[in-house]
PDB file of C-alpha atoms and ligand atoms in Angstrom:
ATOM      1  CA  MET A   1      64.595-210.009  68.562  1.00 96.00           C
ATOM      2  CA  LYS A   2      67.354-208.580  66.386  1.00 98.00           C
ATOM      3  CA  LEU A   3      69.241-205.964  68.388  1.00 98.00           C
ATOM      4  CA  CYS A   4      70.406-205.742  72.004  1.00 98.00           C
ATOM      5  CA  VAL A   5      71.802-202.460  73.330  1.00 98.00           C
ATOM      6  CA  PHE A   6      73.713-202.465  76.588  1.00 98.00           C
ATOM      7  CA  ASP A   7      74.640-199.696  78.942  1.00 98.00           C
ATOM      8  CA  PHE A   8      78.285-200.082  80.001  1.00 98.00           C
ATOM      9  CA  ASP A   9      79.069-198.822  83.517  1.00 97.00           C
ATOM     10  CA  SER A  10      77.444-200.862  86.303  1.00 97.00           C
ATOM     11  CA  THR A  11      75.841-203.042  83.617  1.00 98.00           C
ATOM     12  CA  LEU A  12      78.565-204.802  81.573  1.00 98.00           C
ATOM     13  CA  ILE A  13      81.228-203.885  84.101  1.00 98.00           C
ATOM     14  CA  ASP A  14      80.879-203.970  87.872  1.00 98.00           C
ATOM     15  CA  GLY A  15      81.262-200.269  88.736  1.00 96.00           C
ATOM     16  CA  GLU A  16      81.721-196.875  87.079  1.00 95.00           C
ATOM     17  CA  THR A  17      84.788-196.230  84.909  1.00 97.00           C
ATOM     18  CA  ILE A  18      84.989-192.574  85.902  1.00 96.00           C
ATOM     19  CA  ASP A  19      84.928-193.489  89.586  1.00 95.00           C
ATOM     20  CA  PHE A  20      87.786-195.975  89.093  1.00 97.00           C
ATOM     21  CA  LEU A  21      89.793-193.316  87.217  1.00 97.00           C
ATOM     22  CA  ALA A  22      89.088-190.623  89.813  1.00 97.00           C
ATOM     23  CA  SER A  23      89.928-192.881  92.699  1.00 96.00           C
ATOM     24  CA  ALA A  24      93.329-193.669  91.131  1.00 97.00           C
ATOM     25  CA  TYR A  25      93.871-189.924  90.697  1.00 97.00           C
ATOM     26  CA  GLY A  26      92.937-188.928  94.241  1.00 94.00           C
ATOM     27  CA  ALA A  27      89.517-187.423  93.421  1.00 94.00           C
ATOM     28  CA  GLY A  28      87.487-190.531  94.117  1.00 94.00           C
ATOM     29  CA  ARG A  29      85.056-189.364  96.753  1.00 93.00           C
ATOM     30  CA  GLU A  30      84.125-186.101  95.045  1.00 93.00           C
ATOM     31  CA  VAL A  31      83.592-187.723  91.648  1.00 95.00           C
ATOM     32  CA  ALA A  32      81.685-190.730  93.005  1.00 93.00           C
ATOM     33  CA  ALA A  33      79.204-188.424  94.747  1.00 93.00           C
ATOM     34  CA  ILE A  34      78.444-186.674  91.433  1.00 94.00           C
ATOM     35  CA  THR A  35      78.203-190.016  89.578  1.00 92.00           C
ATOM     36  CA  GLN A  36      75.709-191.339  92.106  1.00 91.00           C
ATOM     37  CA  GLU A  37      73.515-188.245  91.880  1.00 90.00           C
ATOM     38  CA  ALA A  38      73.672-188.178  88.063  1.00 90.00           C
ATOM     39  CA  MET A  39      72.730-191.855  87.727  1.00 88.00           C
ATOM     40  CA  GLU A  40      69.764-191.310  90.042  1.00 89.00           C
ATOM     41  CA  GLY A  41      68.574-188.536  87.739  1.00 88.00           C
ATOM     42  CA  GLY A  42      69.275-185.693  90.155  1.00 88.00           C
ATOM     43  CA  LEU A  43      71.771-183.860  87.934  1.00 91.00           C
ATOM     44  CA  ASP A  44      71.910-182.892  84.267  1.00 93.00           C
ATOM     45  CA  PHE A  45      73.989-185.581  82.540  1.00 93.00           C
ATOM     46  CA  PHE A  46      76.071-183.217  80.371  1.00 95.00           C
ATOM     47  CA  GLU A  47      76.914-180.972  83.303  1.00 94.00           C
ATOM     48  CA  ALA A  48      77.759-183.906  85.591  1.00 95.00           C
ATOM     49  CA  LEU A  49      80.008-185.454  82.918  1.00 96.00           C
ATOM     50  CA  ASN A  50      81.889-182.217  82.307  1.00 96.00           C
ATOM     51  CA  ARG A  51      82.362-181.529  86.007  1.00 95.00           C
ATOM     52  CA  ARG A  52      83.802-184.977  86.675  1.00 96.00           C
ATOM     53  CA  VAL A  53      86.091-185.102  83.632  1.00 97.00           C
ATOM     54  CA  ALA A  54      87.464-181.672  84.603  1.00 97.00           C
ATOM     55  CA  MET A  55      88.629-183.225  87.887  1.00 96.00           C
ATOM     56  CA  LEU A  56      90.774-185.693  85.901  1.00 97.00           C
ATOM     57  CA  LYS A  57      92.792-182.895  84.264  1.00 98.00           C
ATOM     58  CA  GLY A  58      96.490-183.790  84.321  1.00 98.00           C
ATOM     59  CA  MET A  59      95.997-187.539  84.737  1.00 98.00           C
ATOM     60  CA  GLU A  60      98.470-189.579  82.712  1.00 98.00           C
ATOM     61  CA  VAL A  61      96.971-191.236  79.644  1.00 98.00           C
ATOM     62  CA  SER A  62      99.041-194.388  80.234  1.00 98.00           C
ATOM     63  CA  ARG A  63      97.422-194.748  83.656  1.00 98.00           C
ATOM     64  CA  VAL A  64      93.956-194.239  82.145  1.00 98.00           C
ATOM     65  CA  LYS A  65      94.646-197.007  79.642  1.00 97.00           C
ATOM     66  CA  GLU A  66      95.930-199.297  82.389  1.00 97.00           C
ATOM     67  CA  ILE A  67      92.761-198.836  84.455  1.00 98.00           C
ATOM     68  CA  CYS A  68      90.422-199.142  81.464  1.00 98.00           C
ATOM     69  CA  GLU A  69      92.031-202.425  80.511  1.00 96.00           C
ATOM     70  CA  CYS A  70      91.477-204.126  83.849  1.00 95.00           C
ATOM     71  CA  LEU A  71      87.949-203.077  84.781  1.00 98.00           C
ATOM     72  CA  PRO A  72      85.991-205.753  86.656  1.00 98.00           C
ATOM     73  CA  MET A  73      83.534-207.495  84.365  1.00 98.00           C
ATOM     74  CA  MET A  74      79.946-207.896  85.607  1.00 98.00           C
ATOM     75  CA  ASN A  75      79.099-211.470  86.628  1.00 98.00           C
ATOM     76  CA  GLY A  76      77.706-213.339  83.652  1.00 98.00           C
ATOM     77  CA  ALA A  77      78.597-210.626  81.108  1.00 98.00           C
ATOM     78  CA  VAL A  78      80.733-212.937  78.970  1.00 98.00           C
ATOM     79  CA  GLU A  79      78.097-215.688  78.918  1.00 98.00           C
ATOM     80  CA  CYS A  80      75.226-213.250  78.331  1.00 98.00           C
ATOM     81  CA  VAL A  81      76.809-211.558  75.310  1.00 98.00           C
ATOM     82  CA  ALA A  82      77.982-214.909  73.909  1.00 98.00           C
ATOM     83  CA  THR A  83      74.418-216.262  74.161  1.00 98.00           C
ATOM     84  CA  LEU A  84      72.953-213.227  72.376  1.00 98.00           C
ATOM     85  CA  LYS A  85      75.551-213.496  69.606  1.00 98.00           C
ATOM     86  CA  ARG A  86      74.834-217.202  69.228  1.00 97.00           C
ATOM     87  CA  LYS A  87      71.148-216.370  68.811  1.00 96.00           C
ATOM     88  CA  GLY A  88      72.148-214.050  65.960  1.00 97.00           C
ATOM     89  CA  LEU A  89      71.431-210.710  67.643  1.00 98.00           C
ATOM     90  CA  ILE A  90      73.424-207.576  66.931  1.00 98.00           C
ATOM     91  CA  VAL A  91      74.947-206.399  70.233  1.00 98.00           C
ATOM     92  CA  VAL A  92      75.867-202.747  70.757  1.00 98.00           C
ATOM     93  CA  ILE A  93      77.215-200.788  73.726  1.00 98.00           C
ATOM     94  CA  LEU A  94      75.681-197.338  74.258  1.00 98.00           C
ATOM     95  CA  SER A  95      77.714-195.615  76.959  1.00 98.00           C
ATOM     96  CA  GLY A  96      77.886-192.144  78.441  1.00 96.00           C
ATOM     97  CA  GLY A  97      81.393-193.207  79.521  1.00 97.00           C
ATOM     98  CA  PHE A  98      84.567-193.448  77.481  1.00 98.00           C
ATOM     99  CA  HIS A  99      85.840-195.251  74.407  1.00 98.00           C
ATOM    100  CA  ASP A 100      89.098-196.117  76.231  1.00 97.00           C
ATOM    101  CA  ALA A 101      87.017-198.508  78.337  1.00 98.00           C
ATOM    102  CA  THR A 102      84.125-199.527  76.072  1.00 98.00           C
ATOM    103  CA  ASP A 103      86.273-200.380  73.049  1.00 98.00           C
ATOM    104  CA  TYR A 104      88.576-202.594  75.073  1.00 98.00           C
ATOM    105  CA  VAL A 105      85.787-204.419  76.930  1.00 98.00           C
ATOM    106  CA  GLY A 106      83.608-204.525  73.813  1.00 98.00           C
ATOM    107  CA  LYS A 107      86.351-206.298  71.910  1.00 98.00           C
ATOM    108  CA  THR A 108      86.857-208.776  74.760  1.00 97.00           C
ATOM    109  CA  LEU A 109      83.113-209.520  74.839  1.00 98.00           C
ATOM    110  CA  GLY A 110      82.761-209.653  71.046  1.00 97.00           C
ATOM    111  CA  VAL A 111      80.125-206.914  70.709  1.00 98.00           C
ATOM    112  CA  ASP A 112      79.446-205.453  67.250  1.00 98.00           C
ATOM    113  CA  ALA A 113      79.870-201.738  67.986  1.00 98.00           C
ATOM    114  CA  THR A 114      80.399-199.299  70.825  1.00 98.00           C
ATOM    115  CA  PHE A 115      79.297-195.681  71.127  1.00 98.00           C
ATOM    116  CA  ALA A 116      80.784-193.570  73.915  1.00 98.00           C
ATOM    117  CA  ASN A 117      82.751-190.385  74.625  1.00 98.00           C
ATOM    118  CA  ILE A 118      86.375-189.368  74.226  1.00 98.00           C
ATOM    119  CA  LEU A 119      88.656-188.057  76.965  1.00 98.00           C
ATOM    120  CA  HIS A 120      90.698-185.308  75.319  1.00 98.00           C
ATOM    121  CA  GLN A 121      94.422-185.620  75.793  1.00 98.00           C
ATOM    122  CA  LYS A 122      97.511-183.555  75.083  1.00 98.00           C
ATOM    123  CA  ASN A 123     101.177-184.336  75.730  1.00 98.00           C
ATOM    124  CA  GLY A 124     100.342-187.627  77.410  1.00 98.00           C
ATOM    125  CA  VAL A 125      97.885-186.251  79.961  1.00 98.00           C
ATOM    126  CA  LEU A 126      94.127-185.600  80.066  1.00 98.00           C
ATOM    127  CA  THR A 127      93.118-181.996  79.376  1.00 98.00           C
ATOM    128  CA  GLY A 128      89.977-182.243  81.507  1.00 98.00           C
ATOM    129  CA  LEU A 129      87.761-181.862  78.440  1.00 98.00           C
ATOM    130  CA  VAL A 130      85.391-184.442  77.005  1.00 98.00           C
ATOM    131  CA  GLY A 131      83.913-184.858  73.531  1.00 98.00           C
ATOM    132  CA  GLY A 132      82.166-187.578  71.584  1.00 96.00           C
ATOM    133  CA  GLU A 133      78.805-188.868  70.451  1.00 95.00           C
ATOM    134  CA  MET A 134      77.153-189.641  73.820  1.00 96.00           C
ATOM    135  CA  LEU A 135      77.421-186.400  75.781  1.00 96.00           C
ATOM    136  CA  PHE A 136      73.823-185.755  76.717  1.00 95.00           C
ATOM    137  CA  GLY A 137      71.065-187.265  78.805  1.00 93.00           C
ATOM    138  CA  ASN A 138      69.113-188.197  75.654  1.00 95.00           C
ATOM    139  CA  SER A 139      72.104-189.364  73.552  1.00 97.00           C
ATOM    140  CA  LYS A 140      71.334-193.061  73.976  1.00 98.00           C
ATOM    141  CA  GLY A 141      67.837-192.624  72.561  1.00 98.00           C
ATOM    142  CA  ALA A 142      69.011-190.581  69.596  1.00 98.00           C
ATOM    143  CA  MET A 143      71.794-193.054  68.793  1.00 98.00           C
ATOM    144  CA  LEU A 144      69.496-196.069  69.140  1.00 98.00           C
ATOM    145  CA  ARG A 145      67.006-194.565  66.695  1.00 98.00           C
ATOM    146  CA  ARG A 146      69.810-193.963  64.188  1.00 98.00           C
ATOM    147  CA  ILE A 147      71.036-197.560  64.535  1.00 98.00           C
ATOM    148  CA  GLN A 148      67.500-198.897  64.125  1.00 98.00           C
ATOM    149  CA  GLY A 149      67.023-196.741  61.038  1.00 98.00           C
ATOM    150  CA  LEU A 150      70.276-197.861  59.417  1.00 98.00           C
ATOM    151  CA  LEU A 151      69.701-201.553  60.148  1.00 97.00           C
ATOM    152  CA  LYS A 152      65.926-201.438  59.511  1.00 98.00           C
ATOM    153  CA  ILE A 153      65.212-202.841  62.957  1.00 98.00           C
ATOM    154  CA  THR A 154      62.044-201.832  64.800  1.00 98.00           C
ATOM    155  CA  PRO A 155      61.767-200.923  68.509  1.00 98.00           C
ATOM    156  CA  GLU A 156      59.746-204.143  68.946  1.00 98.00           C
ATOM    157  CA  GLU A 157      62.802-206.100  67.778  1.00 98.00           C
ATOM    158  CA  THR A 158      65.078-204.261  70.226  1.00 98.00           C
ATOM    159  CA  ILE A 159      66.141-205.093  73.797  1.00 98.00           C
ATOM    160  CA  ALA A 160      67.781-202.493  76.048  1.00 98.00           C
ATOM    161  CA  ILE A 161      69.593-203.296  79.301  1.00 98.00           C
ATOM    162  CA  GLY A 162      70.840-200.664  81.744  1.00 98.00           C
ATOM    163  CA  ASP A 163      70.889-199.349  85.302  1.00 97.00           C
ATOM    164  CA  GLY A 164      70.945-195.534  85.305  1.00 95.00           C
ATOM    165  CA  ALA A 165      68.749-192.501  84.682  1.00 93.00           C
ATOM    166  CA  ASN A 166      70.186-191.820  81.213  1.00 93.00           C
ATOM    167  CA  ASP A 167      69.174-195.323  80.096  1.00 97.00           C
ATOM    168  CA  ARG A 168      65.554-194.124  80.045  1.00 96.00           C
ATOM    169  CA  ALA A 169      66.287-192.615  76.619  1.00 96.00           C
ATOM    170  CA  MET A 170      67.073-196.025  75.099  1.00 97.00           C
ATOM    171  CA  PHE A 171      64.265-197.754  77.011  1.00 98.00           C
ATOM    172  CA  ALA A 172      61.807-195.434  75.245  1.00 97.00           C
ATOM    173  CA  HIS A 173      62.670-197.024  71.880  1.00 98.00           C
ATOM    174  CA  SER A 174      62.935-200.686  72.921  1.00 98.00           C
ATOM    175  CA  GLY A 175      60.275-203.410  72.970  1.00 97.00           C
ATOM    176  CA  VAL A 176      61.963-205.117  75.913  1.00 98.00           C
ATOM    177  CA  SER A 177      63.674-202.881  78.465  1.00 98.00           C
ATOM    178  CA  ILE A 178      65.442-204.495  81.384  1.00 98.00           C
ATOM    179  CA  ALA A 179      66.414-202.539  84.498  1.00 98.00           C
ATOM    180  CA  PHE A 180      69.466-204.406  85.770  1.00 98.00           C
ATOM    181  CA  CYS A 181      70.287-203.776  89.453  1.00 98.00           C
ATOM    182  CA  ALA A 182      68.988-200.332  88.570  1.00 97.00           C
ATOM    183  CA  LYS A 183      68.191-196.974  90.107  1.00 95.00           C
ATOM    184  CA  GLU A 184      64.520-196.449  91.054  1.00 95.00           C
ATOM    185  CA  ILE A 185      64.003-193.799  88.380  1.00 94.00           C
ATOM    186  CA  LEU A 186      64.836-196.356  85.664  1.00 96.00           C
ATOM    187  CA  LYS A 187      62.904-199.258  87.188  1.00 97.00           C
ATOM    188  CA  ARG A 188      59.725-197.227  86.771  1.00 96.00           C
ATOM    189  CA  GLU A 189      60.144-197.273  82.986  1.00 96.00           C
ATOM    190  CA  ALA A 190      61.329-200.849  82.504  1.00 98.00           C
ATOM    191  CA  SER A 191      59.360-203.774  81.094  1.00 97.00           C
ATOM    192  CA  ALA A 192      61.368-206.113  83.342  1.00 97.00           C
ATOM    193  CA  ILE A 193      63.373-205.686  86.544  1.00 98.00           C
ATOM    194  CA  VAL A 194      66.334-207.908  87.427  1.00 98.00           C
ATOM    195  CA  ASP A 195      67.937-207.361  90.823  1.00 98.00           C
ATOM    196  CA  THR A 196      70.294-210.349  90.735  1.00 97.00           C
ATOM    197  CA  PRO A 197      73.822-209.052  90.024  1.00 97.00           C
ATOM    198  CA  ASP A 198      74.433-211.568  87.242  1.00 98.00           C
ATOM    199  CA  LEU A 199      73.704-210.788  83.582  1.00 98.00           C
ATOM    200  CA  ARG A 200      72.684-214.390  82.899  1.00 98.00           C
ATOM    201  CA  ALA A 201      69.529-213.494  84.858  1.00 98.00           C
ATOM    202  CA  VAL A 202      68.324-211.247  81.980  1.00 98.00           C
ATOM    203  CA  LEU A 203      68.332-214.063  79.412  1.00 97.00           C
ATOM    204  CA  PRO A 204      64.862-215.459  80.285  1.00 96.00           C
ATOM    205  CA  TYR A 205      63.336-212.051  79.419  1.00 94.00           C
ATOM    206  CA  ILE A 206      64.879-212.103  75.962  1.00 89.00           C
ATOM    207  CA  GLY A 207      63.345-215.391  74.836  1.00 76.00           C
TER     208      GLY A 207
HETATM  209 MG1  LIG B 301      75.218-197.583  83.984  1.00 81.30          MG
END
């Protein structure tokens, strides 16, 4: 195994960044309902992302940064990533969430790269618009194939770990795909299912 790609929200961290942001901005319940439906595969990812980010319009960027820098880490995340790095794997975060969160956590965990979206801001507040490289339901698959191409790594040498509907796209190009405390729609396409909320529990499937 040469490459391990992780989902971010509810995989490396314990919860959903956008729900934490919305709850601090007074739109928690509305946003969390959309997140839940999107992660179960009941909503188009792009549409669900845009609708939720629009509800954050006007939120102070300093507050966003504050929240993104104290997200709760998933149990065992530090040990899991450290073990993979020690084994010589390249570790990458593929997230439909936001760089404000993934870059900070990724650096803390020592991952090699993070791909995510960008919350647009102007005059110190969010504009309610979102851009970036991971906007669509199939973005994780497209990005994984590009990474594999650049690094000359095959799907058979790739492990993917995630919990939501949009992780199916990266599972499709990975030899080992682990559904971690995942939604039913993702479990159906996984090569392994781990329901223990501790990332150390995925290590036996990696070899
Ligand atoms: Mg997730």
